[in-house]
JSON list of C-alpha atoms in Angstrom, two decimals:
[
{"chain": "A", "resi": 61, "resn": "MET", "atom": "CA", "xyz": [21.20, 5.29, 1.46]},
{"chain": "A", "resi": 62, "resn": "GLU", "atom": "CA", "xyz": [17.39, 5.14, 1.74]},
{"chain": "A", "resi": 63, "resn": "TYR", "atom": "CA", "xyz": [17.16, 3.41, -1.63]},
{"chain": "A", "resi": 64, "resn": "LEU", "atom": "CA", "xyz": [19.77, 0.86, -0.65]},
{"chain": "A", "resi": 65, "resn": "ASN", "atom": "CA", "xyz": [18.00, 0.10, 2.64]},
{"chain": "A", "resi": 66, "resn": "ALA", "atom": "CA", "xyz": [14.65, -0.26, 0.85]},
{"chain": "A", "resi": 67, "resn": "PHE", "atom": "CA", "xyz": [16.22, -2.58, -1.71]},
{"chain": "A", "resi": 68, "resn": "LEU", "atom": "CA", "xyz": [17.91, -4.69, 0.96]},
{"chain": "A", "resi": 69, "resn": "CYS", "atom": "CA", "xyz": [14.78, -4.91, 3.12]},
{"chain": "A", "resi": 70, "resn": "GLY", "atom": "CA", "xyz": [12.42, -5.77, 0.25]},
{"chain": "A", "resi": 71, "resn": "GLY", "atom": "CA", "xyz": [14.98, -8.12, -1.26]},
{"chain": "A", "resi": 72, "resn": "LEU", "atom": "CA", "xyz": [15.38, -9.93, 2.03]},
{"chain": "A", "resi": 73, "resn": "PHE", "atom": "CA", "xyz": [11.61, -10.48, 2.25]},
{"chain": "A", "resi": 74, "resn": "CYS", "atom": "CA", "xyz": [11.56, -11.76, -1.32]},
{"chain": "A", "resi": 75, "resn": "ALA", "atom": "CA", "xyz": [14.51, -14.08, -0.67]},
{"chain": "A", "resi": 76, "resn": "VAL", "atom": "CA", "xyz": [12.80, -15.53, 2.41]},
{"chain": "A", "resi": 77, "resn": "GLY", "atom": "CA", "xyz": [9.63, -16.06, 0.38]},
{"chain": "A", "resi": 78, "resn": "GLN", "atom": "CA", "xyz": [11.57, -17.80, -2.37]},
{"chain": "A", "resi": 79, "resn": "LEU", "atom": "CA", "xyz": [13.32, -20.04, 0.14]},
{"chain": "A", "resi": 80, "resn": "LEU", "atom": "CA", "xyz": [9.95, -20.96, 1.64]},
{"chain": "A", "resi": 81, "resn": "ILE", "atom": "CA", "xyz": [8.66, -21.86, -1.83]},
{"chain": "A", "resi": 82, "resn": "ASP", "atom": "CA", "xyz": [11.76, -23.90, -2.69]},
{"chain": "A", "resi": 83, "resn": "LYS", "atom": "CA", "xyz": [12.39, -25.66, 0.62]},
{"chain": "A", "resi": 84, "resn": "THR", "atom": "CA", "xyz": [8.89, -26.26, 2.01]},
{"chain": "A", "resi": 85, "resn": "ARG", "atom": "CA", "xyz": [5.59, -27.54, 0.73]},
{"chain": "A", "resi": 86, "resn": "LEU", "atom": "CA", "xyz": [3.86, -24.24, 1.49]},
{"chain": "A", "resi": 87, "resn": "THR", "atom": "CA", "xyz": [1.81, -22.77, -1.33]},
{"chain": "A", "resi": 88, "resn": "PRO", "atom": "CA", "xyz": [2.40, -19.17, -2.41]},
{"chain": "A", "resi": 89, "resn": "ALA", "atom": "CA", "xyz": [-1.02, -18.23, -1.00]},
{"chain": "A", "resi": 90, "resn": "ARG", "atom": "CA", "xyz": [-0.06, -19.54, 2.43]},
{"chain": "A", "resi": 91, "resn": "ILE", "atom": "CA", "xyz": [3.26, -17.73, 2.31]},
{"chain": "A", "resi": 92, "resn": "LEU", "atom": "CA", "xyz": [1.55, -14.45, 1.38]},
{"chain": "A", "resi": 93, "resn": "THR", "atom": "CA", "xyz": [-0.94, -14.91, 4.20]},
{"chain": "A", "resi": 94, "resn": "GLY", "atom": "CA", "xyz": [1.96, -15.64, 6.52]},
{"chain": "A", "resi": 95, "resn": "TYR", "atom": "CA", "xyz": [3.58, -12.34, 5.55]},
{"chain": "A", "resi": 96, "resn": "VAL", "atom": "CA", "xyz": [0.38, -10.43, 6.39]},
{"chain": "A", "resi": 97, "resn": "VAL", "atom": "CA", "xyz": [0.11, -12.17, 9.76]},
{"chain": "A", "resi": 98, "resn": "THR", "atom": "CA", "xyz": [3.81, -11.51, 10.42]},
{"chain": "A", "resi": 99, "resn": "GLY", "atom": "CA", "xyz": [3.22, -7.82, 9.72]},
{"chain": "A", "resi": 100, "resn": "VAL", "atom": "CA", "xyz": [0.37, -7.80, 12.25]},
{"chain": "A", "resi": 101, "resn": "LEU", "atom": "CA", "xyz": [2.55, -9.52, 14.85]},
{"chain": "A", "resi": 102, "resn": "LEU", "atom": "CA", "xyz": [5.52, -7.21, 14.26]},
{"chain": "A", "resi": 103, "resn": "GLN", "atom": "CA", "xyz": [3.23, -4.20, 14.64]},
{"chain": "A", "resi": 104, "resn": "ALA", "atom": "CA", "xyz": [1.70, -5.63, 17.81]},
{"chain": "A", "resi": 105, "resn": "LEU", "atom": "CA", "xyz": [5.14, -6.26, 19.31]},
{"chain": "A", "resi": 106, "resn": "GLY", "atom": "CA", "xyz": [6.31, -2.74, 18.40]},
{"chain": "A", "resi": 107, "resn": "ILE", "atom": "CA", "xyz": [9.03, -3.97, 16.05]},
{"chain": "A", "resi": 108, "resn": "PHE", "atom": "CA", "xyz": [7.51, -2.88, 12.72]},
{"chain": "A", "resi": 109, "resn": "PRO", "atom": "CA", "xyz": [7.99, 0.89, 13.24]},
{"chain": "A", "resi": 110, "resn": "TYR", "atom": "CA", "xyz": [11.76, 0.33, 13.57]},
{"chain": "A", "resi": 111, "resn": "LEU", "atom": "CA", "xyz": [11.76, -1.95, 10.54]},
{"chain": "A", "resi": 112, "resn": "SER", "atom": "CA", "xyz": [9.84, 0.56, 8.44]},
{"chain": "A", "resi": 113, "resn": "GLN", "atom": "CA", "xyz": [12.09, 3.40, 9.58]},
{"chain": "A", "resi": 114, "resn": "TRP", "atom": "CA", "xyz": [15.15, 1.47, 8.39]},
{"chain": "A", "resi": 115, "resn": "GLY", "atom": "CA", "xyz": [13.68, -0.24, 5.32]},
{"chain": "A", "resi": 116, "resn": "GLY", "atom": "CA", "xyz": [11.31, 2.48, 4.12]},
{"chain": "A", "resi": 117, "resn": "ALA", "atom": "CA", "xyz": [9.23, 1.32, 1.18]},
{"chain": "A", "resi": 118, "resn": "GLY", "atom": "CA", "xyz": [11.00, -2.04, 1.26]},
{"chain": "A", "resi": 119, "resn": "ALA", "atom": "CA", "xyz": [9.11, -2.74, 4.50]},
{"chain": "A", "resi": 120, "resn": "THR", "atom": "CA", "xyz": [5.87, -0.79, 4.07]},
{"chain": "A", "resi": 121, "resn": "VAL", "atom": "CA", "xyz": [4.92, -1.67, 0.49]},
{"chain": "A", "resi": 122, "resn": "PRO", "atom": "CA", "xyz": [5.03, -5.50, 0.71]},
{"chain": "A", "resi": 123, "resn": "LEU", "atom": "CA", "xyz": [2.47, -7.57, 2.56]},
{"chain": "A", "resi": 124, "resn": "LEU", "atom": "CA", "xyz": [4.18, -6.99, 5.90]},
{"chain": "A", "resi": 125, "resn": "GLY", "atom": "CA", "xyz": [3.23, -3.34, 5.58]},
{"chain": "A", "resi": 126, "resn": "PHE", "atom": "CA", "xyz": [-0.37, -4.28, 4.79]},
{"chain": "A", "resi": 127, "resn": "GLY", "atom": "CA", "xyz": [-0.54, -6.42, 7.91]},
{"chain": "A", "resi": 128, "resn": "ALA", "atom": "CA", "xyz": [0.97, -3.64, 10.02]},
{"chain": "A", "resi": 129, "resn": "ALA", "atom": "CA", "xyz": [-1.55, -1.15, 8.61]},
{"chain": "A", "resi": 130, "resn": "LEU", "atom": "CA", "xyz": [-4.38, -3.53, 9.52]},
{"chain": "A", "resi": 131, "resn": "ALA", "atom": "CA", "xyz": [-3.12, -3.82, 13.09]},
{"chain": "A", "resi": 132, "resn": "LYS", "atom": "CA", "xyz": [-2.57, -0.09, 13.44]},
{"chain": "A", "resi": 133, "resn": "GLY", "atom": "CA", "xyz": [-6.07, 0.63, 12.17]},
{"chain": "A", "resi": 134, "resn": "VAL", "atom": "CA", "xyz": [-7.64, -1.84, 14.58]},
{"chain": "A", "resi": 135, "resn": "VAL", "atom": "CA", "xyz": [-5.81, -0.34, 17.57]},
{"chain": "A", "resi": 136, "resn": "ARG", "atom": "CA", "xyz": [-6.84, 3.18, 16.57]},
{"chain": "A", "resi": 137, "resn": "ALA", "atom": "CA", "xyz": [-10.47, 2.18, 15.98]},
{"chain": "A", "resi": 138, "resn": "ILE", "atom": "CA", "xyz": [-10.72, 0.33, 19.29]},
{"chain": "A", "resi": 139, "resn": "ALA", "atom": "CA", "xyz": [-9.46, 3.46, 21.07]},
{"chain": "A", "resi": 140, "resn": "GLU", "atom": "CA", "xyz": [-12.11, 5.56, 19.30]},
{"chain": "A", "resi": 141, "resn": "ASN", "atom": "CA", "xyz": [-15.11, 3.20, 19.03]},
{"chain": "A", "resi": 142, "resn": "GLY", "atom": "CA", "xyz": [-14.53, 0.48, 21.59]},
{"chain": "A", "resi": 143, "resn": "LEU", "atom": "CA", "xyz": [-14.92, -3.18, 20.73]},
{"chain": "A", "resi": 144, "resn": "LEU", "atom": "CA", "xyz": [-16.77, -2.40, 17.48]},
{"chain": "A", "resi": 145, "resn": "GLY", "atom": "CA", "xyz": [-13.51, -0.90, 16.23]},
{"chain": "A", "resi": 146, "resn": "ALA", "atom": "CA", "xyz": [-11.97, -4.39, 16.18]},
{"chain": "A", "resi": 147, "resn": "LEU", "atom": "CA", "xyz": [-14.32, -5.24, 13.32]},
{"chain": "A", "resi": 148, "resn": "THR", "atom": "CA", "xyz": [-14.08, -1.99, 11.36]},
{"chain": "A", "resi": 149, "resn": "GLY", "atom": "CA", "xyz": [-10.60, -0.57, 12.01]},
{"chain": "A", "resi": 150, "resn": "GLY", "atom": "CA", "xyz": [-8.58, -2.81, 9.71]},
{"chain": "A", "resi": 151, "resn": "LEU", "atom": "CA", "xyz": [-10.79, -2.24, 6.70]},
{"chain": "A", "resi": 152, "resn": "THR", "atom": "CA", "xyz": [-11.02, 1.49, 7.34]},
{"chain": "A", "resi": 153, "resn": "SER", "atom": "CA", "xyz": [-7.25, 1.91, 7.52]},
{"chain": "A", "resi": 154, "resn": "THR", "atom": "CA", "xyz": [-6.56, -0.13, 4.38]},
{"chain": "A", "resi": 155, "resn": "ALA", "atom": "CA", "xyz": [-9.57, 0.92, 2.31]},
{"chain": "A", "resi": 156, "resn": "GLY", "atom": "CA", "xyz": [-7.46, 2.96, -0.12]},
{"chain": "A", "resi": 157, "resn": "GLY", "atom": "CA", "xyz": [-5.14, 0.06, -0.94]},
{"chain": "A", "resi": 158, "resn": "ILE", "atom": "CA", "xyz": [-7.99, -2.43, -1.24]},
{"chain": "A", "resi": 159, "resn": "THR", "atom": "CA", "xyz": [-9.93, -0.08, -3.52]},
{"chain": "A", "resi": 160, "resn": "ALA", "atom": "CA", "xyz": [-6.87, 0.51, -5.71]},
{"chain": "A", "resi": 161, "resn": "ALA", "atom": "CA", "xyz": [-6.28, -3.25, -6.03]},
{"chain": "A", "resi": 162, "resn": "ILE", "atom": "CA", "xyz": [-9.89, -3.85, -7.07]},
{"chain": "A", "resi": 163, "resn": "PHE", "atom": "CA", "xyz": [-9.87, -0.94, -9.52]},
{"chain": "A", "resi": 164, "resn": "PHE", "atom": "CA", "xyz": [-6.62, -1.95, -11.23]},
{"chain": "A", "resi": 165, "resn": "ALA", "atom": "CA", "xyz": [-7.70, -5.60, -11.40]},
{"chain": "A", "resi": 166, "resn": "LEU", "atom": "CA", "xyz": [-10.91, -4.51, -13.10]},
{"chain": "A", "resi": 167, "resn": "LEU", "atom": "CA", "xyz": [-8.98, -2.26, -15.46]},
{"chain": "A", "resi": 168, "resn": "ALA", "atom": "CA", "xyz": [-6.60, -5.08, -16.39]},
{"chain": "A", "resi": 169, "resn": "ALA", "atom": "CA", "xyz": [-9.53, -7.44, -16.96]},
{"chain": "A", "resi": 170, "resn": "LEU", "atom": "CA", "xyz": [-11.18, -4.93, -19.28]},
{"chain": "A", "resi": 171, "resn": "LEU", "atom": "CA", "xyz": [-8.04, -4.08, -21.25]},
{"chain": "A", "resi": 172, "resn": "PHE", "atom": "CA", "xyz": [-6.48, -7.50, -21.70]},
{"chain": "A", "resi": 173, "resn": "ARG", "atom": "CA", "xyz": [-7.90, -10.78, -22.90]},
{"chain": "A", "resi": 174, "resn": "PRO", "atom": "CA", "xyz": [-6.36, -14.07, -21.83]},
{"chain": "A", "resi": 175, "resn": "ASN", "atom": "CA", "xyz": [-4.99, -16.40, -24.49]},
{"chain": "A", "resi": 176, "resn": "HIS", "atom": "CA", "xyz": [-6.37, -19.90, -24.18]},
{"chain": "A", "resi": 177, "resn": "LYS", "atom": "CA", "xyz": [-3.80, -22.60, -24.78]},
{"chain": "A", "resi": 178, "resn": "ARG", "atom": "CA", "xyz": [-4.78, -25.19, -27.34]}
]
């Protein structure tokens, strides 16, 4: 059942994103940014923990999960370090994911060469 819930949750997010691409003039970059901000807002409102409990990886792996991790890290860092935590908490909590993205992008750039269209 966990796999089905993850599939339904992630699929719903993808379907909403596709509808936004098809029916609005929003660019994919703006939609992705909107997903991150939505994740922050859902975490701030206390809704994201319930969503991630139901949807599992379908909720935590996409950009909503990244936004929620940013918000959670900021709250934790503010509790520990005061106002300075607002500047450092988000990056500290998501450093592993950011580092992995940079590393795999570098690896792909080194291994593959783009074909130029003529």
